Structures are given as structure tokens and as C-alpha cells.
Amino acid sequence: MTSLAHAATWDSATALLAGTPSVLDPAGDRAETIEQVWWILFAISAVVFAVVAFLVLLAVARRSGRPLRGPEARDPLWARVLVLVGGVAFPAVVLVGLFALTVDTLPAVSAPAEEGELTVEVEGMQWFWDVRYPEEGIVTANEIHIPVGTPVEVRVTTGDVIHSFWVPQLNRKIDLVPGKVNSIVLEADRPGVYRGQCAEFCGVQHANMAFFVIAEPRDEFEAWAGRMARPPGEPADEDAERGRDVFLEYGCGGCHTIEGTEADGELGPDLTHLGDRRTIAAGTIPNTRGWLAGWVLDPQHVKPGNRMPGIDIPGEEFQALLDYLESLE
Ligand code: CUA
């Protein structure tokens, strides 16, 4: 289970970034229901396509040579019946049937979680995901940990424009609409890291608005939650301590929060437990020292249009800042 390792390595992070989540690889009951509908739609579409293609080819091959006008141009009765049945009645029956099938599926993928289950609040922002566990007092970003085999209610809203929260292997999409809280239930029946993606165009970096759902056994989840509910410890060494001062001196706290310090900005992702996360900038780059350095110096190069300005920090201070950020676990 290397994919569940706490720290992101280059390999695990790049594998995640490249991973393509598929509706056809479901990891829970709700996603399985959606997969079944997908296969039924695919099968019916394939049959209809084959029949229509066959009829078109047949029509081309058997041109009757009849004139286009005059009494002789009139189609025989069987041909008119075929058009009516094949062109109107049959599609109507198929479309109404498929509509009923999808409507029938909705309750199965929209069911509210039972009482007392875990609740996670997610706020979409251009372009990252703010993640909170109100009961547990956890604030993080772009990664949602859940215990395996437990329905988790995710309540979503947006801080700016419309986004859409989608983890193809766990459930359907749910839109994040201004002034409204929508909810969806995620439940994974096996441990794993499931990639999620914003599914509603929300600006130039819409494609780089990814997130991860990390499903882990209950005891591992509890250990994670316990660690996340505490502020990070005091910087371990002088460099990291200097790094904390650099963070505050350069005004990073105007946009970012780090619990236990004066930094309480809310424009950017909460960095209290940055070191816990696998990626930076909502699944855009791996969370390694090198990428972190590139990100802080020139975030507009990595993810053009995002709200973070590049900061020019002298080398020694910059290394201390990286030491500090890396220590936030
Ligand atoms: Cu957020 Cu697309």
C-alpha cells in the first residue's frame, strides 16, 4: 500500500498526477450503480448506431432509380410505415426507457448519509478546494481523507464561481453553487487514493483544479485525524524557526493560515499541515522541496492566472522558508 504512504515522493506524486480515474473502475456501491447505467447506455447506443449505419448503407446501395417528382415518386406503404415506426415510435420508446432508467438511478446515488456519520465541508475557490471537518476541527486543502466502508457526507459550496465536485470512482458530480450548500455521499469499499476533478468550467485553470480522496482503514484515518486536529509543533531547528519568521515577514500570512501562528489569511489554502499533502496547487505539481521552491518563487509560471504572487526572497532566507514549510506536518 505504498500509495497510502504519508509523505509524497516524486514517484507516488507523479503517478497520481498522471492517473486517469474512470467511471468504469468503481470503488463503491454508488459508483457501481452509475457504471451499470453507463454500460446499458453504451450497449443500446451501440445497437442503434449499428442499425442506423446498416440502413444508411443499404439505402445508398439500393437506390431505386425512381424519379423525385410525380406520381411514381410516391413511397410504397411499407416504407412509410417503416419511417413512422423506426423513426418516431422506436426512438420515443428507447428515449423514454433510458430517461426512466436514469431517473430511477438518482435516488440510489443521492441518498443522504445516515445519522452520526462523518461530515466534510468543501468550499471551491479559483482554483483549489478548502476542506474542513467541523466536528474534528480539521482544516486542510485539496485532500479529503475518509475511512473505508463508511458513508461520508460532503457538503459543498463555492467562494466565487460555479465549480463541480467529481470523484468518478466514488459517486456522481455535484455542483458548487454560490449561496447554496449541496451535499453528496462518498463511500469507498477499498483503500486507495481516488482522484477528483472540478467538472464545471470555472476559468483558465479549471483543468488544474484537482483533488484527492484518500480512503484508509479506520485506525489509520483516526490517527491522521488526531494529527491534523493539532497545530503543528514548534519548528524543530533554528532554520525552520527562521523560516517561520520569513513566512510572516514576507506577508504570506495575509493569504494563508498556519494554526498556532499569526498567519490567518483566507484567500489561499490553509498551510497548517502542508507537509501532509501529496501535491501543491490542487493536484498541479508534486509536493517535493524542488517543486515547492519553484512554486513559491514563480507560481504564475506553474499555474498562470492563480492568485499567488511570486516572491523574491534571498537564498538563505528562502531555504529557511522551505525548511519551515516542509516541517508543517
Ligand atoms: Cu473549478 Cu472548474
Coordinates of C-alpha atoms and ligand atoms in Angstrom, one line a residue:
M1 CA 0.0 0.0 0.0
T2 CA 2.7 2.4 -0.9
S3 CA 0.1 4.8 -2.4
L4 CA -1.1 5.5 1.1
A5 CA 2.4 6.5 2.4
H6 CA 2.3 9.6 4.4
A7 CA 4.9 11.6 2.6
A8 CA 4.7 12.3 -1.1
T9 CA 7.6 11.1 -3.1
W10 CA 8.4 12.1 -6.6
D11 CA 7.2 8.7 -7.9
S12 CA 4.0 8.4 -6.0
A13 CA 3.1 12.0 -6.7
T14 CA 3.7 11.9 -10.4
A15 CA 1.8 8.6 -10.6
L16 CA -1.1 10.4 -9.0
L17 CA -0.9 13.3 -11.3
A18 CA -0.9 11.1 -14.4
G19 CA -3.6 8.8 -13.1
T20 CA -6.9 8.8 -15.0
P21 CA -9.9 8.0 -12.8
S22 CA -12.5 6.0 -14.6
V23 CA -16.2 5.6 -14.1
L24 CA -15.6 2.0 -15.2
D25 CA -13.4 1.3 -12.2
P26 CA -15.8 2.0 -9.3
A27 CA -14.7 1.7 -5.7
G28 CA -18.1 1.9 -4.0
D29 CA -21.8 1.0 -4.4
R30 CA -22.9 4.3 -5.7
A31 CA -20.3 4.4 -8.4
E32 CA -21.1 0.8 -9.3
T33 CA -24.8 1.8 -9.9
I34 CA -23.5 4.6 -12.2
E35 CA -21.2 2.1 -14.0
Q36 CA -24.2 -0.2 -14.7
V37 CA -26.2 2.7 -16.2
W38 CA -23.1 3.5 -18.3
W39 CA -22.9 0.0 -19.8
I40 CA -26.7 -0.1 -20.5
L41 CA -26.5 3.3 -22.3
F42 CA -23.4 2.1 -24.2
A43 CA -24.9 -1.2 -25.3
I44 CA -28.2 0.4 -26.5
S45 CA -26.3 3.2 -28.3
A46 CA -24.0 0.7 -30.0
V47 CA -27.0 -1.3 -31.3
V48 CA -28.8 1.8 -32.5
F49 CA -25.7 3.0 -34.2
A50 CA -25.1 -0.3 -36.0
V51 CA -28.7 -0.5 -37.2
V52 CA -28.8 3.1 -38.5
A53 CA -25.4 2.7 -40.2
F54 CA -26.6 -0.5 -41.8
L55 CA -29.8 1.2 -43.1
V56 CA -27.9 4.2 -44.5
L57 CA -25.5 1.8 -46.4
L58 CA -28.5 -0.2 -47.6
A59 CA -30.2 2.9 -48.9
V60 CA -27.0 4.0 -50.8
A61 CA -26.5 0.5 -52.3
R62 CA -30.1 0.1 -53.4
R63 CA -31.0 3.4 -55.0
S64 CA -34.3 2.6 -56.8
G65 CA -33.8 5.0 -59.7
R66 CA -37.4 6.3 -59.2
P67 CA -38.0 9.9 -60.2
L68 CA -38.0 12.5 -57.4
R69 CA -41.3 14.0 -58.6
G70 CA -44.6 12.9 -60.0
P71 CA -47.0 10.0 -59.0
E72 CA -44.2 7.4 -59.4
A73 CA -42.1 9.1 -56.8
R74 CA -44.5 8.2 -54.0
D75 CA -43.0 5.7 -51.4
P76 CA -44.7 2.4 -51.0
L77 CA -46.9 1.9 -47.9
W78 CA -44.3 -0.3 -46.1
A79 CA -41.7 2.3 -46.5
R80 CA -43.9 5.0 -44.9
V81 CA -44.8 2.6 -42.1
L82 CA -41.0 1.9 -41.6
V83 CA -40.2 5.6 -41.3
L84 CA -43.0 6.1 -38.8
V85 CA -42.1 3.1 -36.6
G86 CA -38.3 3.2 -37.0
G87 CA -38.0 7.0 -37.0
V88 CA -40.6 8.1 -34.4
A89 CA -42.1 5.3 -32.3
F90 CA -38.9 3.3 -31.7
P91 CA -36.7 6.2 -30.7
A92 CA -39.5 7.5 -28.5
V93 CA -39.8 4.2 -26.6
V94 CA -35.9 3.9 -26.3
L95 CA -35.5 7.5 -25.0
V96 CA -38.4 7.3 -22.6
G97 CA -37.0 4.0 -21.3
L98 CA -33.5 5.4 -20.8
F99 CA -34.9 8.5 -19.1
A100 CA -36.8 6.3 -16.7
L101 CA -33.6 4.3 -16.0
T102 CA -31.6 7.4 -15.2
V103 CA -34.4 8.9 -13.0
D104 CA -34.6 5.6 -11.2
T105 CA -30.9 5.7 -10.6
L106 CA -30.9 9.2 -9.0
P107 CA -32.1 8.3 -5.5
A108 CA -29.5 5.5 -5.3
V109 CA -26.7 8.0 -5.8
S110 CA -28.2 10.9 -3.9
A111 CA -29.2 9.1 -0.7
P112 CA -28.3 11.1 2.4
A113 CA -25.8 9.6 4.9
E114 CA -27.3 8.0 7.9
E115 CA -27.2 9.9 11.2
G116 CA -23.9 10.3 13.0
E117 CA -21.7 9.7 10.1
L118 CA -18.7 11.8 9.2
T119 CA -19.3 15.2 7.6
V120 CA -16.8 17.1 5.5
E121 CA -17.3 20.7 4.2
V122 CA -15.7 21.6 0.9
E123 CA -15.5 25.1 -0.5
G124 CA -14.4 25.5 -4.1
M125 CA -12.2 28.5 -5.0
Q126 CA -10.4 29.5 -8.2
W127 CA -8.6 27.2 -8.2
F128 CA -8.3 24.9 -5.2
W129 CA -10.5 23.2 -2.6
D130 CA -10.8 24.3 1.0
V131 CA -11.6 21.2 3.1
R132 CA -12.9 21.2 6.7
Y133 CA -14.1 18.6 9.2
P134 CA -16.2 20.7 11.5
E135 CA -16.6 18.1 14.2
E136 CA -13.0 17.2 14.3
G137 CA -11.7 20.7 14.0
I138 CA -9.6 19.9 10.9
V139 CA -8.8 22.4 8.1
T140 CA -6.8 21.3 5.1
A141 CA -7.0 21.7 1.3
N142 CA -7.2 19.5 -1.8
E143 CA -7.1 16.2 0.0
I144 CA -10.0 14.5 1.7
H145 CA -9.3 11.6 4.0
I146 CA -12.2 9.1 4.6
P147 CA -12.4 5.8 6.5
V148 CA -13.1 2.8 4.3
G149 CA -16.6 1.4 4.4
T150 CA -18.2 4.5 5.9
P151 CA -20.6 6.8 4.2
V152 CA -19.2 10.3 4.4
E153 CA -21.4 13.3 3.7
V154 CA -19.6 16.0 1.7
R155 CA -21.3 19.4 1.9
V156 CA -20.1 21.6 -0.9
T157 CA -20.3 25.3 -1.7
T158 CA -18.3 27.9 -3.5
G159 CA -16.4 31.1 -2.6
D160 CA -16.6 32.5 -6.1
V161 CA -18.0 31.0 -9.3
I162 CA -19.7 27.7 -10.0
H163 CA -17.5 24.6 -9.7
S164 CA -18.4 20.9 -9.7
F165 CA -17.0 18.2 -7.4
W166 CA -16.5 14.9 -9.0
V167 CA -14.7 11.7 -7.9
P168 CA -15.6 9.3 -10.8
Q169 CA -14.7 6.2 -8.8
L170 CA -16.9 7.1 -5.8
N171 CA -20.0 8.9 -7.0
R172 CA -21.6 11.3 -9.5
K173 CA -20.9 15.0 -9.8
I174 CA -22.3 17.6 -7.6
D175 CA -22.3 21.4 -8.4
L176 CA -20.9 24.0 -6.1
V177 CA -23.3 26.9 -6.5
P178 CA -22.9 30.4 -4.9
G179 CA -25.1 30.9 -1.9
K180 CA -26.2 27.3 -1.7
V181 CA -24.9 24.2 0.1
N182 CA -25.3 20.9 -1.8
S183 CA -24.3 17.5 -0.5
I184 CA -23.2 14.2 -1.7
V185 CA -22.2 10.9 -0.1
L186 CA -18.8 9.3 -0.7
E187 CA -18.2 5.8 0.3
A188 CA -15.2 3.7 -0.7
D189 CA -15.2 -0.1 -0.2
R190 CA -11.5 -0.5 -0.6
P191 CA -8.5 1.6 0.5
G192 CA -6.9 3.8 -2.2
V193 CA -6.2 7.3 -3.5
Y194 CA -9.0 8.4 -5.7
R195 CA -8.5 11.4 -8.0
G196 CA -11.2 14.0 -8.1
Q197 CA -11.6 16.8 -10.6
C198 CA -13.5 20.1 -11.0
A199 CA -16.2 19.2 -13.6
E200 CA -17.6 22.7 -14.4
F201 CA -15.6 25.2 -16.4
C202 CA -14.5 27.9 -13.9
G203 CA -11.7 29.9 -15.5
V204 CA -8.4 29.4 -17.2
Q205 CA -7.1 26.9 -14.5
H206 CA -10.2 24.8 -14.4
A207 CA -8.2 21.8 -15.6
N208 CA -5.7 22.3 -12.8
M209 CA -8.4 22.1 -10.1
A210 CA -8.0 18.5 -9.0
F211 CA -8.1 16.9 -5.5
F212 CA -7.7 13.5 -3.9
V213 CA -9.9 11.4 -1.7
I214 CA -7.7 9.1 0.4
A215 CA -9.7 6.2 1.7
E216 CA -7.9 4.3 4.5
P217 CA -8.7 1.8 7.2
R218 CA -10.5 3.3 10.2
D219 CA -7.5 3.2 12.6
E220 CA -5.2 5.0 10.0
F221 CA -7.9 7.5 9.4
E222 CA -8.3 8.2 13.2
A223 CA -4.5 8.6 13.5
W224 CA -4.5 11.1 10.6
A225 CA -7.4 13.0 12.1
G226 CA -5.8 13.1 15.5
R227 CA -2.6 14.5 14.0
M228 CA -4.5 17.1 11.8
A229 CA -6.6 18.4 14.7
R230 CA -3.4 19.6 16.5
P231 CA -1.5 22.7 15.4
P232 CA 2.0 21.8 14.0
G233 CA 4.6 21.6 16.7
E234 CA 7.2 24.4 17.3
P235 CA 9.8 24.5 14.5
A236 CA 12.3 21.6 15.1
D237 CA 15.5 23.6 14.5
E238 CA 16.9 27.1 14.0
D239 CA 16.5 27.1 10.3
A240 CA 12.8 26.2 10.4
E241 CA 12.3 28.8 13.1
R242 CA 14.0 31.4 10.9
G243 CA 11.7 30.1 8.1
R244 CA 8.6 30.9 10.2
D245 CA 9.8 34.4 10.7
V246 CA 10.5 34.7 6.9
F247 CA 6.9 33.5 6.2
L248 CA 5.5 36.2 8.4
E249 CA 7.9 38.9 7.4
Y250 CA 7.1 38.5 3.7
G251 CA 3.4 38.7 4.3
C252 CA 2.5 35.1 3.4
G253 CA 0.1 35.2 6.3
G254 CA -2.1 37.7 4.5
C255 CA -3.5 34.9 2.4
H256 CA -2.6 31.7 4.2
T257 CA -3.4 30.4 7.6
I258 CA -1.0 28.4 9.8
E259 CA -2.6 27.4 13.0
G260 CA -0.6 28.5 16.1
T261 CA 1.0 31.5 14.3
E262 CA -0.2 35.0 13.4
A263 CA -0.9 33.8 9.9
D264 CA -4.6 33.8 9.4
G265 CA -5.3 34.8 5.8
E266 CA -8.1 33.0 4.0
L267 CA -7.6 33.8 0.3
G268 CA -5.3 30.8 -0.3
P269 CA -5.2 27.2 1.0
D270 CA -4.6 26.6 4.7
L271 CA -1.0 25.6 5.2
T272 CA -1.2 24.3 8.8
H273 CA -0.4 20.7 7.6
L274 CA 1.1 21.4 4.2
G275 CA 3.7 18.7 4.6
D276 CA 0.9 16.1 4.9
R277 CA -0.3 16.7 1.3
R278 CA 0.8 14.9 -1.8
T279 CA 0.6 17.8 -4.2
I280 CA 0.7 21.6 -4.4
A281 CA -1.7 23.9 -6.2
A282 CA -4.7 21.4 -6.3
G283 CA -3.0 18.5 -7.9
T284 CA -0.9 20.6 -10.3
I285 CA 2.6 19.6 -9.1
P286 CA 4.1 17.1 -6.6
N287 CA 4.7 18.3 -3.1
T288 CA 8.5 18.0 -3.1
R289 CA 11.1 20.5 -2.0
G290 CA 12.1 21.3 -5.5
W291 CA 8.6 21.9 -6.8
L292 CA 7.7 23.8 -3.7
A293 CA 10.7 26.1 -4.3
G294 CA 9.6 26.7 -7.9
W295 CA 6.1 27.3 -6.8
V296 CA 6.9 30.0 -4.2
L297 CA 9.3 31.8 -6.5
D298 CA 7.2 31.8 -9.6
P299 CA 3.7 30.5 -9.2
Q300 CA 2.5 32.3 -12.3
H301 CA 4.8 30.1 -14.4
V302 CA 3.4 26.9 -12.9
K303 CA -0.3 27.9 -12.9
P304 CA -0.9 31.1 -14.8
G305 CA -3.7 33.2 -13.5
N306 CA -3.8 31.9 -10.0
R307 CA -3.9 34.5 -7.2
M308 CA -0.5 33.8 -5.7
P309 CA 2.2 36.5 -6.5
G310 CA 5.8 35.4 -6.9
I311 CA 8.1 36.4 -4.1
D312 CA 11.7 37.3 -4.5
I313 CA 13.5 36.1 -1.3
P314 CA 17.3 36.0 -0.9
G315 CA 18.7 32.5 -1.0
E316 CA 19.4 31.8 2.7
E317 CA 16.1 33.1 3.9
F318 CA 14.4 31.2 1.1
Q319 CA 16.0 27.9 2.1
A320 CA 14.9 28.5 5.7
L321 CA 11.4 29.2 4.5
L322 CA 11.4 25.8 2.6
D323 CA 12.7 24.1 5.8
Y324 CA 9.8 25.6 7.7
L325 CA 7.1 24.7 5.1
E326 CA 8.4 21.2 4.9
S327 CA 8.2 20.8 8.6
L328 CA 4.4 21.5 8.7
E329 CA 3.1 18.0 9.2
Ligands
CUA1 CU1 -13.5 24.8 -10.6 CU2 -13.7 24.1 -12.8

